PDB file of C-alpha atoms in Angstrom:
ATOM      1  CA  UNK A 119     150.957 263.538  39.025  1.00 44.00           C
ATOM      2  CA  UNK A 120     148.606 266.085  40.055  1.00 46.00           C
ATOM      3  CA  UNK A 121     145.387 266.142  37.776  1.00 45.00           C
ATOM      4  CA  UNK A 122     143.237 269.249  36.658  1.00 44.00           C
ATOM      5  CA  UNK A 123     139.433 268.683  37.070  1.00 50.00           C
ATOM      6  CA  UNK A 124     137.918 270.722  34.317  1.00 57.00           C
ATOM      7  CA  UNK A 125     135.034 272.928  35.131  1.00 61.00           C
ATOM      8  CA  UNK A 126     131.917 273.110  32.937  1.00 73.00           C
ATOM      9  CA  UNK A 127     130.679 276.625  32.705  1.00 79.00           C
ATOM     10  CA  UNK A 128     127.367 277.683  33.142  1.00 86.00           C
ATOM     11  CA  UNK A 129     124.957 278.432  30.150  1.00 95.00           C
ATOM     12  CA  UNK A 130     121.966 280.518  30.179  1.00 96.00           C
ATOM     13  CA  UNK A 131     119.949 277.561  29.384  1.00 96.00           C
ATOM     14  CA  UNK A 132     121.437 275.479  32.266  1.00 96.00           C
ATOM     15  CA  UNK A 133     120.540 278.044  34.358  1.00 97.00           C
ATOM     16  CA  UNK A 134     116.825 278.146  33.090  1.00 98.00           C
ATOM     17  CA  UNK A 135     116.689 274.552  32.999  1.00 98.00           C
ATOM     18  CA  UNK A 136     117.596 274.549  36.684  1.00 98.00           C
ATOM     19  CA  UNK A 137     114.880 277.018  37.953  1.00 98.00           C
ATOM     20  CA  UNK A 138     112.340 275.059  35.985  1.00 98.00           C
ATOM     21  CA  UNK A 139     113.265 271.942  38.055  1.00 98.00           C
ATOM     22  CA  UNK A 140     113.345 273.384  41.358  1.00 98.00           C
ATOM     23  CA  UNK A 141     110.263 274.813  40.667  1.00 98.00           C
ATOM     24  CA  UNK A 142     108.840 271.614  39.647  1.00 98.00           C
ATOM     25  CA  UNK A 143     109.569 270.162  42.816  1.00 98.00           C
ATOM     26  CA  UNK A 144     108.124 272.928  45.060  1.00 98.00           C
ATOM     27  CA  UNK A 145     104.933 272.797  43.358  1.00 98.00           C
ATOM     28  CA  UNK A 146     104.818 268.879  43.728  1.00 98.00           C
ATOM     29  CA  UNK A 147     104.637 268.957  47.022  1.00 98.00           C
ATOM     30  CA  UNK A 148     102.806 272.239  47.575  1.00 98.00           C
ATOM     31  CA  UNK A 149      99.695 271.608  45.243  1.00 98.00           C
ATOM     32  CA  UNK A 150     100.507 267.859  46.157  1.00 98.00           C
ATOM     33  CA  UNK A 151      99.409 268.640  49.550  1.00 98.00           C
ATOM     34  CA  UNK A 152      96.198 270.962  48.936  1.00 98.00           C
ATOM     35  CA  UNK A 153      95.196 268.296  46.820  1.00 98.00           C
ATOM     36  CA  UNK A 154      95.318 265.692  49.523  1.00 97.00           C
ATOM     37  CA  UNK A 155      93.679 267.765  51.854  1.00 97.00           C
ATOM     38  CA  UNK A 156      90.472 269.016  49.844  1.00 96.00           C
ATOM     39  CA  UNK A 157      90.120 266.443  47.888  1.00 95.00           C
ATOM     40  CA  UNK A 158      91.254 263.597  49.772  1.00 94.00           C
ATOM     41  CA  UNK A 159      90.163 265.020  53.285  1.00 95.00           C
ATOM     42  CA  UNK A 160      93.801 264.073  54.604  1.00 96.00           C
ATOM     43  CA  UNK A 161      95.646 266.540  56.785  1.00 95.00           C
ATOM     44  CA  UNK A 162      94.357 270.007  57.679  1.00 95.00           C
ATOM     45  CA  UNK A 163      96.173 273.976  57.508  1.00 95.00           C
ATOM     46  CA  UNK A 164      99.083 272.846  59.415  1.00 96.00           C
ATOM     47  CA  UNK A 165     100.142 269.971  57.160  1.00 97.00           C
ATOM     48  CA  UNK A 166      99.559 272.236  53.981  1.00 97.00           C
ATOM     49  CA  UNK A 167     102.036 274.685  55.609  1.00 97.00           C
ATOM     50  CA  UNK A 168     104.701 272.259  56.700  1.00 98.00           C
ATOM     51  CA  UNK A 169     104.348 270.502  52.673  1.00 98.00           C
ATOM     52  CA  UNK A 170     104.923 274.214  51.499  1.00 98.00           C
ATOM     53  CA  UNK A 171     107.690 274.687  53.459  1.00 98.00           C
ATOM     54  CA  UNK A 172     109.577 271.302  52.539  1.00 98.00           C
ATOM     55  CA  UNK A 173     109.051 271.899  48.833  1.00 98.00           C
ATOM     56  CA  UNK A 174     110.549 275.335  49.331  1.00 98.00           C
ATOM     57  CA  UNK A 175     113.397 273.334  50.699  1.00 97.00           C
ATOM     58  CA  UNK A 176     114.024 270.749  48.538  1.00 98.00           C
ATOM     59  CA  UNK A 177     113.508 272.780  45.366  1.00 98.00           C
ATOM     60  CA  UNK A 178     116.389 274.776  46.584  1.00 97.00           C
ATOM     61  CA  UNK A 179     118.563 271.968  46.829  1.00 97.00           C
ATOM     62  CA  UNK A 180     117.341 270.806  43.734  1.00 97.00           C
ATOM     63  CA  UNK A 181     118.606 274.211  42.217  1.00 97.00           C
ATOM     64  CA  UNK A 182     120.810 275.939  44.531  1.00 93.00           C
ATOM     65  CA  UNK A 183     123.985 274.992  42.959  1.00 92.00           C
ATOM     66  CA  UNK A 184     123.250 276.152  39.369  1.00 94.00           C
ATOM     67  CA  UNK A 185     121.474 279.492  40.240  1.00 95.00           C
ATOM     68  CA  UNK A 186     120.635 279.943  44.160  1.00 93.00           C
ATOM     69  CA  UNK A 187     117.505 278.679  43.837  1.00 96.00           C
ATOM     70  CA  UNK A 188     115.065 281.576  43.445  1.00 97.00           C
ATOM     71  CA  UNK A 189     111.784 279.483  42.065  1.00 98.00           C
ATOM     72  CA  UNK A 190     110.152 283.248  42.426  1.00 98.00           C
ATOM     73  CA  UNK A 191     109.436 285.741  39.845  1.00 98.00           C
ATOM     74  CA  UNK A 192     109.387 288.274  42.309  1.00 98.00           C
ATOM     75  CA  UNK A 193     112.831 287.413  43.775  1.00 98.00           C
ATOM     76  CA  UNK A 194     114.409 287.447  40.908  1.00 98.00           C
ATOM     77  CA  UNK A 195     113.199 290.755  40.124  1.00 98.00           C
ATOM     78  CA  UNK A 196     114.184 291.831  43.536  1.00 98.00           C
ATOM     79  CA  UNK A 197     117.658 290.509  43.008  1.00 98.00           C
ATOM     80  CA  UNK A 198     118.089 292.368  39.693  1.00 98.00           C
ATOM     81  CA  UNK A 199     116.516 295.984  41.188  1.00 98.00           C
ATOM     82  CA  UNK A 200     118.706 295.353  44.701  1.00 97.00           C
ATOM     83  CA  UNK A 201     121.747 293.081  44.191  1.00 95.00           C
ATOM     84  CA  UNK A 202     122.742 293.380  41.001  1.00 95.00           C
ATOM     85  CA  UNK A 203     121.644 290.138  39.451  1.00 96.00           C
ATOM     86  CA  UNK A 204     121.410 290.478  35.433  1.00 97.00           C
ATOM     87  CA  UNK A 205     118.359 292.416  34.356  1.00 97.00           C
ATOM     88  CA  UNK A 206     118.719 290.063  31.178  1.00 97.00           C
ATOM     89  CA  UNK A 207     118.150 286.898  32.369  1.00 98.00           C
ATOM     90  CA  UNK A 208     114.723 287.725  34.725  1.00 98.00           C
ATOM     91  CA  UNK A 209     113.023 287.125  31.717  1.00 98.00           C
ATOM     92  CA  UNK A 210     114.201 283.639  30.839  1.00 98.00           C
ATOM     93  CA  UNK A 211     114.718 282.721  34.574  1.00 98.00           C
ATOM     94  CA  UNK A 212     110.615 283.851  35.180  1.00 98.00           C
ATOM     95  CA  UNK A 213     109.700 282.192  32.167  1.00 98.00           C
ATOM     96  CA  UNK A 214     111.339 279.225  33.154  1.00 98.00           C
ATOM     97  CA  UNK A 215     109.649 279.616  36.954  1.00 98.00           C
ATOM     98  CA  UNK A 216     106.298 279.787  35.390  1.00 98.00           C
ATOM     99  CA  UNK A 217     106.717 276.671  33.029  1.00 98.00           C
ATOM    100  CA  UNK A 218     107.913 274.648  36.028  1.00 98.00           C
ATOM    101  CA  UNK A 219     104.893 275.471  38.080  1.00 98.00           C
ATOM    102  CA  UNK A 220     102.354 274.532  35.222  1.00 98.00           C
ATOM    103  CA  UNK A 221     104.007 271.393  34.595  1.00 98.00           C
ATOM    104  CA  UNK A 222     104.023 270.608  37.973  1.00 98.00           C
ATOM    105  CA  UNK A 223     100.347 271.494  38.413  1.00 98.00           C
ATOM    106  CA  UNK A 224      99.396 269.550  35.229  1.00 98.00           C
ATOM    107  CA  UNK A 225     100.957 266.239  37.106  1.00 98.00           C
ATOM    108  CA  UNK A 226      98.817 267.040  40.479  1.00 98.00           C
ATOM    109  CA  UNK A 227      96.010 267.728  38.495  1.00 98.00           C
ATOM    110  CA  UNK A 228      96.191 263.925  36.175  1.00 98.00           C
ATOM    111  CA  UNK A 229      96.843 262.084  39.568  1.00 98.00           C
ATOM    112  CA  UNK A 230      94.172 263.475  41.668  1.00 98.00           C
ATOM    113  CA  UNK A 231      91.729 263.551  38.760  1.00 97.00           C
ATOM    114  CA  UNK A 232      89.303 260.976  40.020  1.00 97.00           C
ATOM    115  CA  UNK A 233      89.438 262.291  43.753  1.00 97.00           C
ATOM    116  CA  UNK A 234      88.802 265.911  42.595  1.00 98.00           C
ATOM    117  CA  UNK A 235      86.275 264.879  39.871  1.00 97.00           C
ATOM    118  CA  UNK A 236      84.855 263.012  43.119  1.00 97.00           C
ATOM    119  CA  UNK A 237      84.315 265.862  45.564  1.00 97.00           C
ATOM    120  CA  UNK A 238      83.556 268.428  42.735  1.00 97.00           C
ATOM    121  CA  UNK A 239      82.246 267.201  39.731  1.00 97.00           C
ATOM    122  CA  UNK A 240      81.612 270.681  38.228  1.00 96.00           C
ATOM    123  CA  UNK A 241      85.183 271.842  39.342  1.00 97.00           C
ATOM    124  CA  UNK A 242      84.243 274.658  40.540  1.00 96.00           C
ATOM    125  CA  UNK A 243      85.869 277.222  43.038  1.00 95.00           C
ATOM    126  CA  UNK A 244      85.335 274.358  45.860  1.00 95.00           C
ATOM    127  CA  UNK A 245      88.614 272.921  44.850  1.00 97.00           C
ATOM    128  CA  UNK A 246      90.203 275.918  42.659  1.00 97.00           C
ATOM    129  CA  UNK A 247      92.078 276.648  45.743  1.00 96.00           C
ATOM    130  CA  UNK A 248      93.994 273.250  45.172  1.00 97.00           C
ATOM    131  CA  UNK A 249      96.053 275.110  42.422  1.00 98.00           C
ATOM    132  CA  UNK A 250      95.669 278.866  42.980  1.00 97.00           C
ATOM    133  CA  UNK A 251      95.148 281.272  45.617  1.00 97.00           C
ATOM    134  CA  UNK A 252      91.876 283.413  46.500  1.00 97.00           C
ATOM    135  CA  UNK A 253      90.868 286.211  48.535  1.00 97.00           C
ATOM    136  CA  UNK A 254      90.207 284.571  52.089  1.00 96.00           C
ATOM    137  CA  UNK A 255      90.733 280.903  50.588  1.00 94.00           C
ATOM    138  CA  UNK A 256      87.723 281.211  48.851  1.00 94.00           C
ATOM    139  CA  UNK A 257      85.319 282.112  51.905  1.00 93.00           C
ATOM    140  CA  UNK A 258      82.600 284.499  51.496  1.00 93.00           C
ATOM    141  CA  UNK A 259      82.330 284.929  55.316  1.00 93.00           C
ATOM    142  CA  UNK A 260      85.100 286.414  56.062  1.00 94.00           C
ATOM    143  CA  UNK A 261      84.675 289.444  53.838  1.00 93.00           C
ATOM    144  CA  UNK A 262      88.382 289.614  51.795  1.00 96.00           C
ATOM    145  CA  UNK A 263      87.927 290.867  48.305  1.00 96.00           C
ATOM    146  CA  UNK A 264      90.306 291.310  45.794  1.00 97.00           C
ATOM    147  CA  UNK A 265      91.924 294.624  47.207  1.00 97.00           C
ATOM    148  CA  UNK A 266      92.404 292.961  50.597  1.00 97.00           C
ATOM    149  CA  UNK A 267      94.153 289.656  48.610  1.00 97.00           C
ATOM    150  CA  UNK A 268      96.275 292.541  47.353  1.00 98.00           C
ATOM    151  CA  UNK A 269      97.283 293.966  49.877  1.00 98.00           C
ATOM    152  CA  UNK A 270      97.873 291.070  52.012  1.00 97.00           C
ATOM    153  CA  UNK A 271     100.414 289.351  49.436  1.00 98.00           C
ATOM    154  CA  UNK A 272     102.586 292.756  49.652  1.00 98.00           C
ATOM    155  CA  UNK A 273     103.063 292.293  53.456  1.00 98.00           C
ATOM    156  CA  UNK A 274     103.734 288.452  52.789  1.00 98.00           C
ATOM    157  CA  UNK A 275     106.311 289.159  50.121  1.00 98.00           C
ATOM    158  CA  UNK A 276     107.820 291.660  51.860  1.00 98.00           C
ATOM    159  CA  UNK A 277     108.296 289.859  54.590  1.00 98.00           C
ATOM    160  CA  UNK A 278     109.526 286.805  52.555  1.00 98.00           C
ATOM    161  CA  UNK A 279     112.141 288.657  50.454  1.00 98.00           C
ATOM    162  CA  UNK A 280     113.154 290.841  53.595  1.00 97.00           C
ATOM    163  CA  UNK A 281     113.953 287.784  55.951  1.00 97.00           C
ATOM    164  CA  UNK A 282     115.776 285.966  52.519  1.00 96.00           C
ATOM    165  CA  UNK A 283     117.838 288.837  52.240  1.00 96.00           C
ATOM    166  CA  UNK A 284     118.921 288.248  55.948  1.00 95.00           C
ATOM    167  CA  UNK A 285     119.312 284.882  55.565  1.00 94.00           C
ATOM    168  CA  UNK A 286     121.863 284.844  52.504  1.00 91.00           C
ATOM    169  CA  UNK A 287     123.558 288.411  53.400  1.00 90.00           C
ATOM    170  CA  UNK A 288     127.092 286.891  54.370  1.00 86.00           C
ATOM    171  CA  UNK A 289     127.776 289.846  56.327  1.00 86.00           C
ATOM    172  CA  UNK A 290     124.859 289.371  58.886  1.00 86.00           C
ATOM    173  CA  UNK A 291     124.163 285.809  60.884  1.00 83.00           C
ATOM    174  CA  UNK A 292     124.000 283.832  57.924  1.00 79.00           C
ATOM    175  CA  UNK A 293     123.394 279.942  58.203  1.00 85.00           C
ATOM    176  CA  UNK A 294     125.980 277.764  56.495  1.00 78.00           C
ATOM    177  CA  UNK A 295     125.811 277.081  53.313  1.00 72.00           C
ATOM    178  CA  UNK A 296     123.545 273.303  53.443  1.00 86.00           C
ATOM    179  CA  UNK A 297     121.339 274.646  55.873  1.00 92.00           C
ATOM    180  CA  UNK A 298     119.858 277.862  54.629  1.00 93.00           C
ATOM    181  CA  UNK A 299     117.533 276.099  52.050  1.00 95.00           C
ATOM    182  CA  UNK A 300     115.624 274.476  55.322  1.00 95.00           C
ATOM    183  CA  UNK A 301     115.517 278.048  57.014  1.00 96.00           C
ATOM    184  CA  UNK A 302     114.428 279.433  54.072  1.00 96.00           C
ATOM    185  CA  UNK A 303     111.868 276.647  54.104  1.00 97.00           C
ATOM    186  CA  UNK A 304     111.137 277.451  57.806  1.00 97.00           C
ATOM    187  CA  UNK A 305     110.112 281.194  56.845  1.00 97.00           C
ATOM    188  CA  UNK A 306     107.486 279.964  54.147  1.00 98.00           C
ATOM    189  CA  UNK A 307     106.152 277.571  56.993  1.00 98.00           C
ATOM    190  CA  UNK A 308     106.151 280.474  59.360  1.00 97.00           C
ATOM    191  CA  UNK A 309     103.996 283.046  56.563  1.00 98.00           C
ATOM    192  CA  UNK A 310     101.741 279.971  55.965  1.00 97.00           C
ATOM    193  CA  UNK A 311     100.938 279.794  59.496  1.00 97.00           C
ATOM    194  CA  UNK A 312     100.624 283.702  59.964  1.00 97.00           C
ATOM    195  CA  UNK A 313      99.588 284.884  57.054  1.00 96.00           C
ATOM    196  CA  UNK A 314      97.731 282.089  55.044  1.00 95.00           C
ATOM    197  CA  UNK A 315      94.384 283.702  55.694  1.00 95.00           C
ATOM    198  CA  UNK A 316      93.311 286.614  53.572  1.00 96.00           C
ATOM    199  CA  UNK A 317      94.681 285.029  50.429  1.00 96.00           C
ATOM    200  CA  UNK A 318      96.586 281.758  51.122  1.00 95.00           C
ATOM    201  CA  UNK A 319     100.155 283.181  50.687  1.00 96.00           C
ATOM    202  CA  UNK A 320     101.226 282.725  47.380  1.00 97.00           C
ATOM    203  CA  UNK A 321     103.894 284.972  47.374  1.00 97.00           C
ATOM    204  CA  UNK A 322     105.318 283.879  44.487  1.00 98.00           C
ATOM    205  CA  UNK A 323     103.789 284.863  40.783  1.00 98.00           C
ATOM    206  CA  UNK A 324     104.811 281.559  39.905  1.00 98.00           C
ATOM    207  CA  UNK A 325     103.477 279.273  42.322  1.00 98.00           C
ATOM    208  CA  UNK A 326     100.017 280.507  41.414  1.00 98.00           C
ATOM    209  CA  UNK A 327      99.934 281.449  37.885  1.00 98.00           C
ATOM    210  CA  UNK A 328     101.279 278.319  36.682  1.00 98.00           C
ATOM    211  CA  UNK A 329      99.112 276.291  38.537  1.00 98.00           C
ATOM    212  CA  UNK A 330      96.298 278.537  37.641  1.00 98.00           C
ATOM    213  CA  UNK A 331      96.719 278.270  33.688  1.00 98.00           C
ATOM    214  CA  UNK A 332      97.005 274.538  34.188  1.00 98.00           C
ATOM    215  CA  UNK A 333      93.545 273.936  36.224  1.00 98.00           C
ATOM    216  CA  UNK A 334      91.716 276.507  33.437  1.00 98.00           C
ATOM    217  CA  UNK A 335      92.937 274.425  30.270  1.00 98.00           C
ATOM    218  CA  UNK A 336      92.143 270.880  32.506  1.00 97.00           C
ATOM    219  CA  UNK A 337      88.215 272.054  33.290  1.00 96.00           C
ATOM    220  CA  UNK A 338      87.924 274.944  35.674  1.00 97.00           C
ATOM    221  CA  UNK A 339      86.574 277.339  33.583  1.00 96.00           C
ATOM    222  CA  UNK A 340      86.496 279.875  36.479  1.00 96.00           C
ATOM    223  CA  UNK A 341      90.070 279.925  37.073  1.00 97.00           C
ATOM    224  CA  UNK A 342      91.016 283.282  36.172  1.00 98.00           C
ATOM    225  CA  UNK A 343      88.035 284.795  39.023  1.00 97.00           C
ATOM    226  CA  UNK A 344      87.452 285.032  42.265  1.00 96.00           C
ATOM    227  CA  UNK A 345      84.552 283.682  44.523  1.00 96.00           C
ATOM    228  CA  UNK A 346      82.867 286.961  44.321  1.00 96.00           C
ATOM    229  CA  UNK A 347      83.409 287.132  40.074  1.00 95.00           C
ATOM    230  CA  UNK A 348      86.137 289.693  40.336  1.00 97.00           C
ATOM    231  CA  UNK A 349      89.072 289.156  37.908  1.00 98.00           C
ATOM    232  CA  UNK A 350      91.861 288.232  40.328  1.00 98.00           C
ATOM    233  CA  UNK A 351      94.617 286.479  38.418  1.00 98.00           C
ATOM    234  CA  UNK A 352      96.837 289.463  38.305  1.00 98.00           C
ATOM    235  CA  UNK A 353      96.524 289.516  42.174  1.00 98.00           C
ATOM    236  CA  UNK A 354      99.123 286.742  42.816  1.00 98.00           C
ATOM    237  CA  UNK A 355     101.457 288.145  40.073  1.00 98.00           C
ATOM    238  CA  UNK A 356     101.531 292.202  40.736  1.00 98.00           C
ATOM    239  CA  UNK A 357     101.431 292.210  44.219  1.00 98.00           C
ATOM    240  CA  UNK A 358     104.195 290.053  44.832  1.00 98.00           C
ATOM    241  CA  UNK A 359     106.385 292.075  42.969  1.00 98.00           C
ATOM    242  CA  UNK A 360     105.738 294.893  44.908  1.00 98.00           C
ATOM    243  CA  UNK A 361     106.115 293.167  47.890  1.00 98.00           C
ATOM    244  CA  UNK A 362     109.799 291.528  47.148  1.00 98.00           C
ATOM    245  CA  UNK A 363     110.567 295.294  45.809  1.00 98.00           C
ATOM    246  CA  UNK A 364     109.750 296.391  49.247  1.00 98.00           C
ATOM    247  CA  UNK A 365     111.013 294.141  51.393  1.00 98.00           C
ATOM    248  CA  UNK A 366     114.628 294.498  49.708  1.00 98.00           C
ATOM    249  CA  UNK A 367     114.191 298.211  50.389  1.00 98.00           C
ATOM    250  CA  UNK A 368     113.496 297.846  53.485  1.00 98.00           C
ATOM    251  CA  UNK A 369     116.120 295.132  54.487  1.00 96.00           C
ATOM    252  CA  UNK A 370     118.909 297.607  53.130  1.00 96.00           C
ATOM    253  CA  UNK A 371     117.276 300.494  55.038  1.00 96.00           C
ATOM    254  CA  UNK A 372     117.280 299.054  58.054  1.00 96.00           C
ATOM    255  CA  UNK A 373     119.775 296.041  58.229  1.00 94.00           C
ATOM    256  CA  UNK A 374     121.800 295.837  54.867  1.00 89.00           C
ATOM    257  CA  UNK A 375     123.318 299.194  54.664  1.00 89.00           C
ATOM    258  CA  UNK A 376     124.529 299.267  58.247  1.00 89.00           C
ATOM    259  CA  UNK A 377     126.644 296.019  58.338  1.00 87.00           C
ATOM    260  CA  UNK A 378     130.232 295.537  57.359  1.00 83.00           C
ATOM    261  CA  UNK A 379     131.221 295.256  53.860  1.00 75.00           C
ATOM    262  CA  UNK A 380     131.863 291.871  52.859  1.00 57.00           C
ATOM    263  CA  UNK A 381     135.729 290.568  51.829  1.00 56.00           C
ATOM    264  CA  UNK A 382     134.063 288.946  49.013  1.00 52.00           C
ATOM    265  CA  UNK A 383     131.185 290.831  46.251  1.00 50.00           C
ATOM    266  CA  UNK A 384     129.558 287.116  44.784  1.00 51.00           C
ATOM    267  CA  UNK A 385     127.147 287.423  42.266  1.00 48.00           C
ATOM    268  CA  UNK A 386     123.483 287.584  43.936  1.00 49.00           C
ATOM    269  CA  UNK A 387     121.745 284.355  43.421  1.00 48.00           C
ATOM    270  CA  UNK A 388     124.602 282.501  42.809  1.00 46.00           C
ATOM    271  CA  UNK A 389     126.595 279.651  45.233  1.00 42.00           C
ATOM    272  CA  UNK A 390     130.067 280.397  44.928  1.00 41.00           C
ATOM    273  CA  UNK A 391     132.953 277.569  43.995  1.00 43.00           C
ATOM    274  CA  UNK A 392     134.132 276.290  47.185  1.00 40.00           C
ATOM    275  CA  UNK A 393     137.933 277.559  48.315  1.00 40.00           C
ATOM    276  CA  UNK A 394     139.808 274.869  47.166  1.00 34.00           C
ATOM    277  CA  UNK A 395     142.642 275.574  49.962  1.00 36.00           C
ATOM    278  CA  UNK A 396     140.347 275.989  52.738  1.00 33.00           C
ATOM    279  CA  UNK A 397     137.407 273.921  52.031  1.00 36.00           C
ATOM    280  CA  UNK A 398     135.313 277.003  52.832  1.00 32.00           C
ATOM    281  CA  UNK A 399     131.457 276.065  51.791  1.00 34.00           C
ATOM    282  CA  UNK A 400     129.362 277.606  49.708  1.00 33.00           C
ATOM    283  CA  UNK A 401     126.928 280.552  50.052  1.00 35.00           C
ATOM    284  CA  UNK A 402     123.547 280.085  51.191  1.00 35.00           C
ATOM    285  CA  UNK A 403     120.788 279.827  48.621  1.00 35.00           C
ATOM    286  CA  UNK A 404     118.152 282.134  47.578  1.00 37.00           C
ATOM    287  CA  UNK A 405     114.547 280.997  47.628  1.00 39.00           C
TER     288      UNK A 405
END
């Protein structure tokens, strides 16, 4: 006798919990690797880029089934603006993402506390980059100031969002569902290697402000400013949102509107249920 397995309905709380968990994993790897390089002297820029990319990949695998794994308020807002994602979910998702990043940064701060205090007893700009981004990665020699970082974050996040839409668009040459998180992770590695100099490639408001706030509450009194004394915390919040909207608009303008119409119109940011008759896999997740 055939039995029908009950399907558990998704709730907004469950979706937000998944976003929190996925972002938590992302920041554990991202801030963790920077702490290892800065405080422990193990690794370099390439290891940082790779670990951030792996953190994105693993975070997507954690949250992908529930939400498609946005893990980034800029991505969530762009999906609402250009893909019909529910605007009522934007604020709850964003809060969950910020909270996940904040909690993960507290874990990193706690675990690396001895090493951080050893190399930087005053908890200054020297190690602030473990948790949040700075223009020129905290260097005064490059001549990159606040507005240079603002420009950089718009460009970097536009690249991120444009390619995410290409990767997850079933009408395009999208990878298989289980491979998409890895490809998005490689995208972040590429951005880190090519666009990491001017502003540390935050490309994610939650990734920057959550850890920045955690560092501020745990001894980094100057966390909200950059090395020039300018109030900088808002740059990696506002600029990535603008960049994500620009990237989504460019994808639709240059590619999306010219592609054939898909057979099914799945809710954005979701992995659809597998086809029980054909065994078809789920759609690729969004980072």
